[in-house]
Short mmCIF file of C-alpha atoms in Angstrom, two decimals:
data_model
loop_
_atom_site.label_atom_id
_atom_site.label_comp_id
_atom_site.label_asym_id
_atom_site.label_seq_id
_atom_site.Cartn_x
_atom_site.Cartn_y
_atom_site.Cartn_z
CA UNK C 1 -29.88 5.59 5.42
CA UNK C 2 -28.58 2.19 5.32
CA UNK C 3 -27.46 2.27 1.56
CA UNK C 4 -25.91 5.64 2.12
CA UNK C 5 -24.37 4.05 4.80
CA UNK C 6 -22.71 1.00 2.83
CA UNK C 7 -22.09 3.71 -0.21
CA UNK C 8 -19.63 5.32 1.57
CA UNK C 9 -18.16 2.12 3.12
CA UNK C 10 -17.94 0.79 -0.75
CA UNK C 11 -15.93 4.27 -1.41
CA UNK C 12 -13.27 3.93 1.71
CA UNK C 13 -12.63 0.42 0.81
CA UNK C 14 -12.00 1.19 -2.97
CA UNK C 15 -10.03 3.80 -1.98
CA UNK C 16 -7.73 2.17 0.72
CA UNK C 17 -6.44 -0.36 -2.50
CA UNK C 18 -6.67 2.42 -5.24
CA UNK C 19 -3.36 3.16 -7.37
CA UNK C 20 -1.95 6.59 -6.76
CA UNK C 21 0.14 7.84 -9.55
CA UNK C 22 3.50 9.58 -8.79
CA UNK C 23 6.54 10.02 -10.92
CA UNK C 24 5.38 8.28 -14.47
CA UNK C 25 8.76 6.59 -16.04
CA UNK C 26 6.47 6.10 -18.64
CA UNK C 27 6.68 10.46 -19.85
CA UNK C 28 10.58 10.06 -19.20
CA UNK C 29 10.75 7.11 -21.85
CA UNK C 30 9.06 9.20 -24.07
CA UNK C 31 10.76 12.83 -23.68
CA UNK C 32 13.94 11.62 -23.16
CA UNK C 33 14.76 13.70 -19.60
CA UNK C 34 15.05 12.28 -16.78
CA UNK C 35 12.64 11.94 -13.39
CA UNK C 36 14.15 15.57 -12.27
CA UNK C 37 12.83 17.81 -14.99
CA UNK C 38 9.79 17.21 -14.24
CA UNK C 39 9.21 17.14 -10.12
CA UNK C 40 10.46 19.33 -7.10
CA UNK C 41 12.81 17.98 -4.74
CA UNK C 42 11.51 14.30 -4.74
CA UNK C 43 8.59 12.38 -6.61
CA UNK C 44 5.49 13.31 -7.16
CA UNK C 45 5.88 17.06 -6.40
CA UNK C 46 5.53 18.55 -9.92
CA UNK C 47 7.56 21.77 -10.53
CA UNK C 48 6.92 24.27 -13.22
CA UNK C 49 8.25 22.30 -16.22
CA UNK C 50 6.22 19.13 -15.07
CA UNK C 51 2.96 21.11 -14.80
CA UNK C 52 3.63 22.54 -18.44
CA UNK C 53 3.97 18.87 -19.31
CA UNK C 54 0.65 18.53 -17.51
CA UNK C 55 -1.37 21.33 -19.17
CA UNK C 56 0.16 20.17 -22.68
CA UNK C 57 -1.38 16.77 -22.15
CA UNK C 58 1.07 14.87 -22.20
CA UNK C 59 2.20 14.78 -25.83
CA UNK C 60 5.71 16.50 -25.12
CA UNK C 61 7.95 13.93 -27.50
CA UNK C 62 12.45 13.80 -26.99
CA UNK C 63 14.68 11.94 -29.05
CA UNK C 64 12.28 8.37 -29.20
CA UNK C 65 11.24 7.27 -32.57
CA UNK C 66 7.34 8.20 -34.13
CA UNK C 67 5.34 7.12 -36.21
CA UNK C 68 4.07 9.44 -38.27
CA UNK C 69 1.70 10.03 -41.41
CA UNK C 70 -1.16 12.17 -42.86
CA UNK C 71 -3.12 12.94 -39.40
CA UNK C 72 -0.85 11.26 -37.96
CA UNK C 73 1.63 11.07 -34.67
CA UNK C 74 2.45 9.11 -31.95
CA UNK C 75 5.89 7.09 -30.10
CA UNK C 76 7.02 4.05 -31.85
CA UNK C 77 6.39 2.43 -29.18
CA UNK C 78 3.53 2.11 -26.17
CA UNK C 79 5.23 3.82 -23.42
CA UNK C 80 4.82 1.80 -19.71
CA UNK C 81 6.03 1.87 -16.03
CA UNK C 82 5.70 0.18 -12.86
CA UNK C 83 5.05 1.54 -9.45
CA UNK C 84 5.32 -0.09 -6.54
CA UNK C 85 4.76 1.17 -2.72
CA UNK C 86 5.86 -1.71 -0.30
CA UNK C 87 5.38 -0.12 3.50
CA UNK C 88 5.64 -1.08 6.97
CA UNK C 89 2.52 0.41 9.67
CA UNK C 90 2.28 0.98 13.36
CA UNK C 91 0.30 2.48 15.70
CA UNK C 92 -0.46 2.69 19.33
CA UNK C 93 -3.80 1.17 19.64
CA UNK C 94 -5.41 -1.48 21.75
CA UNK C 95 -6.91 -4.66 20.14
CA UNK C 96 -9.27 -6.49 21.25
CA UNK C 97 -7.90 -9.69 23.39
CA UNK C 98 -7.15 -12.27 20.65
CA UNK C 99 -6.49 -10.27 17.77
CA UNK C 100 -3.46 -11.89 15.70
CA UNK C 101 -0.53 -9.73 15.53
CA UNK C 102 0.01 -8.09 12.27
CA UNK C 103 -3.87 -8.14 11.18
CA UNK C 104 -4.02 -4.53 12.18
CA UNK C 105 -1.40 -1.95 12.24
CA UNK C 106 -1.70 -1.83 16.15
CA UNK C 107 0.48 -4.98 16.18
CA UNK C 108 2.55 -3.42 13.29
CA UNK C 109 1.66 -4.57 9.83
CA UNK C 110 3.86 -4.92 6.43
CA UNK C 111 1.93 -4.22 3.29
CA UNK C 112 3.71 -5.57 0.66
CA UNK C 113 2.78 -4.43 -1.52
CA UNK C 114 0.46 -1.50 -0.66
CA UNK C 115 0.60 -0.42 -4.01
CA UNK C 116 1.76 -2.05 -7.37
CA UNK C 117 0.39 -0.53 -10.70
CA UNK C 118 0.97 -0.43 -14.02
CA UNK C 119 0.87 2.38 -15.70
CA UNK C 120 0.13 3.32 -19.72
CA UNK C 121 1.06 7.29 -21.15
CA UNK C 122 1.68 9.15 -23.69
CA UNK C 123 1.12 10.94 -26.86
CA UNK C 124 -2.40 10.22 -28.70
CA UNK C 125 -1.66 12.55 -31.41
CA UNK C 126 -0.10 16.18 -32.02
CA UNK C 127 -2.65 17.76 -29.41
CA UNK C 128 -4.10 14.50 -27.73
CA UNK C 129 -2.36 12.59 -24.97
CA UNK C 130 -3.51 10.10 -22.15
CA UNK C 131 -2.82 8.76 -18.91
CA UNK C 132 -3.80 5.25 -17.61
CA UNK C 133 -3.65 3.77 -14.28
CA UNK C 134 -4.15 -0.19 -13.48
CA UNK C 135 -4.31 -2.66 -10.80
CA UNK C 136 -1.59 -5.36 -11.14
CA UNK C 137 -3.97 -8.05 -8.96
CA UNK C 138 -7.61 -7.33 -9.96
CA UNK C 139 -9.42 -3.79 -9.33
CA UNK C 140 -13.05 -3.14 -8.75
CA UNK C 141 -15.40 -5.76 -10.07
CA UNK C 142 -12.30 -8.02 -10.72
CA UNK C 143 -11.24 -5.72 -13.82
CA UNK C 144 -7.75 -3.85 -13.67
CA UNK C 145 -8.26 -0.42 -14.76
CA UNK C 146 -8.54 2.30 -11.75
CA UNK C 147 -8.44 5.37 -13.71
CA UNK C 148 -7.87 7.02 -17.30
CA UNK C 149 -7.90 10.35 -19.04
CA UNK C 150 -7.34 11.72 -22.52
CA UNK C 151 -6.77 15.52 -22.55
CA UNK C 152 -7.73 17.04 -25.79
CA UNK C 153 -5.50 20.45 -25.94
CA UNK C 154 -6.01 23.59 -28.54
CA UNK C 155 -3.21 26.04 -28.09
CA UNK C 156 -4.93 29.30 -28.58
CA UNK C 157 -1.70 31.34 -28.65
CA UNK C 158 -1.40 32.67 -25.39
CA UNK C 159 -3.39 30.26 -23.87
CA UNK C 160 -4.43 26.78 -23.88
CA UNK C 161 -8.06 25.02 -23.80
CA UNK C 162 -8.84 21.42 -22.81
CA UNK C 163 -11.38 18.73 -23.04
CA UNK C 164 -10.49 15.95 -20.45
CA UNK C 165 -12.68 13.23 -20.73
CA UNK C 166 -11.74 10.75 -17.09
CA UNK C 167 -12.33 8.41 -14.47
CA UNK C 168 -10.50 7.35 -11.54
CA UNK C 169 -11.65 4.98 -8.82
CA UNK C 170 -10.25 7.28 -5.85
CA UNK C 171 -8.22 10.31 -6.64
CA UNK C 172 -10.79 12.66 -7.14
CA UNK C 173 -12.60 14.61 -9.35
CA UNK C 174 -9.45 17.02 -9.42
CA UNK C 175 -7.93 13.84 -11.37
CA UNK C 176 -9.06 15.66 -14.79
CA UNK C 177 -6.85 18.70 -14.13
CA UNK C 178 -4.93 20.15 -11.35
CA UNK C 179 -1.26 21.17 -11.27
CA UNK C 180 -0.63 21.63 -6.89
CA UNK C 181 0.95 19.38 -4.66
CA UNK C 182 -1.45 20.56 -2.05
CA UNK C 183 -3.62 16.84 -1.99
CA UNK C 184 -6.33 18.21 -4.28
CA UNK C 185 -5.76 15.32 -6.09
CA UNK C 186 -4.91 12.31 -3.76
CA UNK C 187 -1.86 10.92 -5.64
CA UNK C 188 -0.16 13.99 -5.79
CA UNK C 189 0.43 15.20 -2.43
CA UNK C 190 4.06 16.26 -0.92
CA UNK C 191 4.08 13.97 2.01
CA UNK C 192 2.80 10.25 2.42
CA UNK C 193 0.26 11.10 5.65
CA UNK C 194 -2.26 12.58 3.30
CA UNK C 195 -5.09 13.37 5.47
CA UNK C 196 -2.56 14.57 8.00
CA UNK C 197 -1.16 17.47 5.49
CA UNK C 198 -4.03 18.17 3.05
CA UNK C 199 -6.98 19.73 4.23
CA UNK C 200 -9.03 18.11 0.95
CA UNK C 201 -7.56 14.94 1.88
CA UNK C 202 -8.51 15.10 5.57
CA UNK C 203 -12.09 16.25 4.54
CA UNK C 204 -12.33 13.73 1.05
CA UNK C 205 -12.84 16.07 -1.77
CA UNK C 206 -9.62 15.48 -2.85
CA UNK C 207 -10.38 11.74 -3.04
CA UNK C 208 -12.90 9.23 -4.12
CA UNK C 209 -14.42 7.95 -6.99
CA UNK C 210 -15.42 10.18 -10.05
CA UNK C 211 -16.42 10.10 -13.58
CA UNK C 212 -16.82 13.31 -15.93
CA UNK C 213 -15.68 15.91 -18.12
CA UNK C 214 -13.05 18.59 -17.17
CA UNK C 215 -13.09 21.83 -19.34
CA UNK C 216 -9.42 23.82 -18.84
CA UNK C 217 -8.42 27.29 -19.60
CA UNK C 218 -4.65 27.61 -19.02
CA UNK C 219 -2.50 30.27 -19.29
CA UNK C 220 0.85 32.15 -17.89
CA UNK C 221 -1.08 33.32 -14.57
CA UNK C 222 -3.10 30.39 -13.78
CA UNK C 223 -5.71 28.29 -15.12
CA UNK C 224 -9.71 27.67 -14.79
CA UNK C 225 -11.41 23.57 -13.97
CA UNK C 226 -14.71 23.30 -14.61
CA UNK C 227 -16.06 19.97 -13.90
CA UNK C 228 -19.25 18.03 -14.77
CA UNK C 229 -19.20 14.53 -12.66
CA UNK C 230 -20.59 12.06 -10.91
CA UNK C 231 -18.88 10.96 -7.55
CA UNK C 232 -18.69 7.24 -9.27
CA UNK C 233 -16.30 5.02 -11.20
CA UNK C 234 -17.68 4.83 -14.10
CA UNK C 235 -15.89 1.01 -15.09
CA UNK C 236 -17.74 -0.32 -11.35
CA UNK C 237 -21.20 0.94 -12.58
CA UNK C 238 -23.26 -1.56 -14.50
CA UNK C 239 -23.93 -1.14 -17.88
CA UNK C 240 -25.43 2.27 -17.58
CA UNK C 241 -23.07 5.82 -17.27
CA UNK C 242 -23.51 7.55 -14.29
CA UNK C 243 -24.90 10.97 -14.62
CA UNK C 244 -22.83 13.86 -14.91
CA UNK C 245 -25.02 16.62 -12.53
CA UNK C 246 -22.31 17.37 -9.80
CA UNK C 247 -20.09 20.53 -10.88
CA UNK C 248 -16.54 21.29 -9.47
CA UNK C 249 -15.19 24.71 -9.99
CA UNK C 250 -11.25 25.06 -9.45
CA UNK C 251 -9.71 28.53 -9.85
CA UNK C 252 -6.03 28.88 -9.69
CA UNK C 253 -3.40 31.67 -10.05
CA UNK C 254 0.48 30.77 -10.59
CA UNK C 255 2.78 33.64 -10.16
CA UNK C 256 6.54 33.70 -9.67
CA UNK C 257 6.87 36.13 -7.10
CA UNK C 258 10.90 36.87 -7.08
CA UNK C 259 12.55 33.39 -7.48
CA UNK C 260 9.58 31.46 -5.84
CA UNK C 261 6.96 29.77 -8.30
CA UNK C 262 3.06 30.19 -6.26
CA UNK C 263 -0.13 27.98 -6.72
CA UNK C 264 -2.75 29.71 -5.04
CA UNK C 265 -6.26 28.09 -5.46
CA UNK C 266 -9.60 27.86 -4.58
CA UNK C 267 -12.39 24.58 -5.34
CA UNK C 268 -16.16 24.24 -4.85
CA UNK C 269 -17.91 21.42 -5.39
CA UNK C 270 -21.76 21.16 -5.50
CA UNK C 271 -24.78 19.54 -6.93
CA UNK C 272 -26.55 16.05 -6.31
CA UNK C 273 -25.71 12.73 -8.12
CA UNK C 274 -26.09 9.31 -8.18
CA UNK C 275 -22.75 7.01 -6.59
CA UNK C 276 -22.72 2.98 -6.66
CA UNK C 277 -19.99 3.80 -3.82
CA UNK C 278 -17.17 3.28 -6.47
CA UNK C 279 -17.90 -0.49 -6.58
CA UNK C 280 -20.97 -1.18 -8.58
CA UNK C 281 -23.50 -1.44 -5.83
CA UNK C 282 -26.63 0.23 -5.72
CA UNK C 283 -26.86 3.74 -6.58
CA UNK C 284 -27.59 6.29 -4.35
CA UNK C 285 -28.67 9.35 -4.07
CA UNK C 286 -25.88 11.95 -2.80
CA UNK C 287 -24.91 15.81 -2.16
CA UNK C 288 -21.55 16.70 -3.25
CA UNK C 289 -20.69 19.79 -1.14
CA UNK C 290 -17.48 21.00 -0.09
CA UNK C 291 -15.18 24.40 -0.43
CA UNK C 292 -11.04 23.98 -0.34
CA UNK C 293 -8.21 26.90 -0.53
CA UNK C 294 -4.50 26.04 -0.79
CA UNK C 295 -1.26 27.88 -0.85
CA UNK C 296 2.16 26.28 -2.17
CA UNK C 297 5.09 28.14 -2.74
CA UNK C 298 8.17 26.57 -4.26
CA UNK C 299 11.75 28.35 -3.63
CA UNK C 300 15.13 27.93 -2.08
CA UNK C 301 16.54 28.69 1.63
CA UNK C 302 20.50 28.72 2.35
CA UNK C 303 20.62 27.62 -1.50
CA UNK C 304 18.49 24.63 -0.80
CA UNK C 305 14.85 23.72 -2.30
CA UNK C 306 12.39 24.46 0.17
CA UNK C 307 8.71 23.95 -0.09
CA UNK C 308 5.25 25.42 1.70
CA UNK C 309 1.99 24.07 1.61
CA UNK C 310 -1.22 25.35 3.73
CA UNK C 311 -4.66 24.56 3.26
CA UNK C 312 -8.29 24.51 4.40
CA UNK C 313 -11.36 22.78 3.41
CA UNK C 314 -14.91 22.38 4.35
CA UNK C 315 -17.65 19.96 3.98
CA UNK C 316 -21.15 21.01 5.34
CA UNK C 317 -23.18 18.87 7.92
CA UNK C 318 -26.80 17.39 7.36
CA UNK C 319 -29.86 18.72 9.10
CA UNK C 320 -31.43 15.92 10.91
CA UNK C 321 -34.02 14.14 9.24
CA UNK C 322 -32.25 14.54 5.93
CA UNK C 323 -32.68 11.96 3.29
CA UNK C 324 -29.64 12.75 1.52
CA UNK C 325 -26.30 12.91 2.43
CA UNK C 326 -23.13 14.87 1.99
CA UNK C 327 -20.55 12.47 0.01
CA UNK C 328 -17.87 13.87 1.73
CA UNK C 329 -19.42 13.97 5.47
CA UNK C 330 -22.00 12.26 6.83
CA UNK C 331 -22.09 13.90 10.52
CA UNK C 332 -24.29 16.66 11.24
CA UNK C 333 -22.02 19.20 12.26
CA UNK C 334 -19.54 20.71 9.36
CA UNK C 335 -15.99 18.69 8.86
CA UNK C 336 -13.62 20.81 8.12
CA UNK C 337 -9.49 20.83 8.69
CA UNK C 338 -6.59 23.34 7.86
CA UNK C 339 -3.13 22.51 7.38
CA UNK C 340 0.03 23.92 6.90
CA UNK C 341 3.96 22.41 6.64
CA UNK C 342 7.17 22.77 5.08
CA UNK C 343 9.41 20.20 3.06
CA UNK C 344 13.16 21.36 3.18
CA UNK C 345 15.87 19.49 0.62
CA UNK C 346 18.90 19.51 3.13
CA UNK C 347 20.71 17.10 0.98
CA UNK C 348 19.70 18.53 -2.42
CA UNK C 349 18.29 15.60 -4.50
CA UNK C 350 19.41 12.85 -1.71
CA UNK C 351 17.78 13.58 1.93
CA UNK C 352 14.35 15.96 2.48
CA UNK C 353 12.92 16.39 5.91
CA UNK C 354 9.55 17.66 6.19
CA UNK C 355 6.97 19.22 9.06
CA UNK C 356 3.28 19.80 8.94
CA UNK C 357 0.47 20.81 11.83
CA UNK C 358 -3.09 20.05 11.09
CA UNK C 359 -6.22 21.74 12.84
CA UNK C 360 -9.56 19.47 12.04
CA UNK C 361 -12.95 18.54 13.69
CA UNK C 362 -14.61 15.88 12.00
CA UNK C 363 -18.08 17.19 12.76
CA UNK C 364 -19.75 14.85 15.55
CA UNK C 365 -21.38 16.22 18.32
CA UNK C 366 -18.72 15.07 20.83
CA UNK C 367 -14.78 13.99 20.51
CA UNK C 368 -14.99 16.34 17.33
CA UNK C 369 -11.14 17.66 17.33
CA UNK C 370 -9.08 15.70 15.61
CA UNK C 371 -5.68 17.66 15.43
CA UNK C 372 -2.39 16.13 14.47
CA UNK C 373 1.50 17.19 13.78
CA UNK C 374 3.68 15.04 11.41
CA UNK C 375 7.08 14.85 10.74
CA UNK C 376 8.71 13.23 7.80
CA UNK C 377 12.06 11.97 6.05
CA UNK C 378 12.31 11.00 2.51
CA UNK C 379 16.22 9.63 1.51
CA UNK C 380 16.44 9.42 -2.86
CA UNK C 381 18.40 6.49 -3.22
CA UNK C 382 17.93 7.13 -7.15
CA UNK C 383 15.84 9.79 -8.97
CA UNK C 384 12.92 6.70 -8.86
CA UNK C 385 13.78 4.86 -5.76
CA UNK C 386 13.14 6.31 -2.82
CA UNK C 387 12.25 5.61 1.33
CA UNK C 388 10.01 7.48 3.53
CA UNK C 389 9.42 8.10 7.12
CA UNK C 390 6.09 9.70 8.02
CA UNK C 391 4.95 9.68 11.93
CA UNK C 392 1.57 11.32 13.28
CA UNK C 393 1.02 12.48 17.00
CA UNK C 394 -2.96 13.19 17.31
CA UNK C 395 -4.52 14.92 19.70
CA UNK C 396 -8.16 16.59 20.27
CA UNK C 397 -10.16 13.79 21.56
CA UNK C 398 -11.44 12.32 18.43
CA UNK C 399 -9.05 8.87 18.41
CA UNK C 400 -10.61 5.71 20.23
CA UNK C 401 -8.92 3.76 21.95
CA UNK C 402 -8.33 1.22 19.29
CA UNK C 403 -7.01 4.06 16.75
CA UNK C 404 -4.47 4.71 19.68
CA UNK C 405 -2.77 7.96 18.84
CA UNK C 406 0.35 7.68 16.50
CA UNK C 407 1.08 6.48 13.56
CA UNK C 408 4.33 5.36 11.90
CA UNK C 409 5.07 4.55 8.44
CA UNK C 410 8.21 3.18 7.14
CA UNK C 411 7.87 2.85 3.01
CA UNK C 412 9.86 1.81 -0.26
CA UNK C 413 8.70 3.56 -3.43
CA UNK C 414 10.02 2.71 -6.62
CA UNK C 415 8.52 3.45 -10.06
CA UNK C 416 10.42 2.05 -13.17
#
């Protein structure tokens, strides 16, 4: 019980430092477009265009120079951004007597940065590309990489199918492939409160560590993920490769449905693997059990972009006496959370204001709802600069006193 215990513990602290990628300046260097072509209303919403750019694997070239020869292709030159997230916290807590301001966000605390990462993408070859993520200050074990893929795409006509080799040290095993917006995959959520609007987020199988092997079949009206895994990063764990016996099944359908563009999916994760806890410590024996839905529908009101998201996710409880645990809920009762919000562009491409209500109960046997209702302002001051403004009101009884119940985050994003 105790290493499960610290497991997870090595996963949530991991995850609060991981990199979380958003727009990539690195794909605009190297098709030419600008940040617009490929996101909805703001950074990192992908829109139609960006998830093609997605499900081609990145190897989508503009006017930049190749190299090219006999088996052959890729940009004349290594293509690289920068993100940074530099963000200012408060809530309504009570500290103990004695606490120094600013050493929790009860006091209010600036984390600059929260995030800075450096990121690596591109084209591999004709039908190879790759994505890599790293810590500017040292990652797990000291080492900077936090995650990496390299899709292998074969365009079968009317359809595409991919081998996605990855590892991540806290996005999630949807990191392989996913094209929502919904928080199945933790960096690529509409709103900055993630467990607050995603239902995967809230319940954590749209985050944490995991190593494996997506298999994609894409086409016009959706696409298939089957995963092979282990909930682990595979850089943090020793000189051995974790296991791959977890499986994730995502099933998606994209329609346009008059002039608005649908993602309407389903996940389910199962199986039983090994997990240092993301951070090289001892492995463990885990469950990996949880079922997700999730609605987004992209479209206009009044002539304006307007976006909605709902979701709901589930992670079962453990019978008492059990000697292994769910990875994604270690109470005995199920956790499980639904969501839905809005994000309307009332300023198109300058000012988007945002709503979302979430239902949840984190499974304990007392103080289990744990509701909330979040509001949020992002202002573009460029197409890679922007600020946010996210605040949570909670309510059900699940907050301590010390989480106090609001939250308040003030944030500068910039990638470049």
């Amino acid at each position: 019980m105790k290493k499960i215990v610290l497991s997870i513990a090595g996963v949530m602290a991991a995850a609060a430092f991981a990199p979380e990628a958003a727009a990539i300046p690195a794909f605009a260097r190297q098709t030419g477009m600008a940040c617009s072509a490929c996101h909805q209303q703001h950074y990192p919403v992908l829109n139609g265009f960006g998830q093609a750019f997605k499900a081609a694997g990145y190897t989508m070239m503009g006017a930049q120079e190749k190299v090219e020869g006999e088996h052959l292709s890729i940009p004349s030159t290594l293509n690289a951004a920068l993100l940074l997230k530099a963000r200012y916290q408060k809530t309504n807590g009570v500290d103990p007597v004695g606490t120094i301001s600013g050493t929790t966000t009860n006091g209010g605390q600036w984390q600059i940065p929260d995030e800075f990462s450096l990121f690596f993408g591109g084209r591999v070859a004709e039908n190879i590309g790759f994505m890599m993520e790293n810590n500017t200050v040292g990652g797990p074990l000291g080492g900077i990489v936090a995650g990496f893929k390299m899709p292998v795409v074969f365009d079968m006509g009317g359809a595409k199918l991919s081998v996605i080799p990855f590892l991540t040290d806290a996005l999630g095993v949807a990191y392989g492939y996913d094209e929502s917006s919904t928080g199945m995959v933790r960096g690529i959520r509409w709103m900055e409160h993630r467990a607050e609007i995603s239902a995967m987020q809230y319940v954590g199988n749209g985050a944490g560590a995991a190593s494996g092997l997506a298999f994609v079949g894409k086409n016009d009206m959706g696409y298939i993920n089957i995963t092979k895994f282990a909930p682990d990063f595979a850089m943090a764990a020793g000189a051995t490769s974790p296991q791959l016996r977890s499986t994730f099944v995502r099933v998606a359908a994209t329609p346009t449905v008059g002039d608005w563009a649908m993602h309407i999916g389903g996940a389910f994760t199962n199986g039983s693997s090994y997990t240092s806890g993301g951070v090289g410590g001892p492995l463990v024996l885990v469950d990996t059990k949880a079922t997700s839905l999730d609605f987004q529908a992209q479209g206009q009101a009044a002539g304006k972009d307007l976006s909605i998201y709902a979701t709901w996710a589930k992670a079962p409880g453990n019978a008492v006496g059990a000697l292994v645990f769910n990875q994604y809920n270690a109470a005995a009762n199920d956790r499980k959370a639904w969501t839905i919000g809005a994000d309307y562009s009332v300023i198109p491409h300058v000012l988007h204001l945002g709503a979302a209500y979430r239902s949840a109960d984190n499974g304990a046997l007392i103080n289990n709802k744990d509701n909330a209702f979040t509001v949020a302002a992002v202002y573009d001051l460029t197409q890679n600069v922007a600020l946010h403004l996210n605040h949570s009101a909670y309510s059900g009884g699940a907050r301590t006193v010390a989480q106090g119940n609001a939250l308040t985050t003030f944030m500068l994003e910039s990638a470049f």
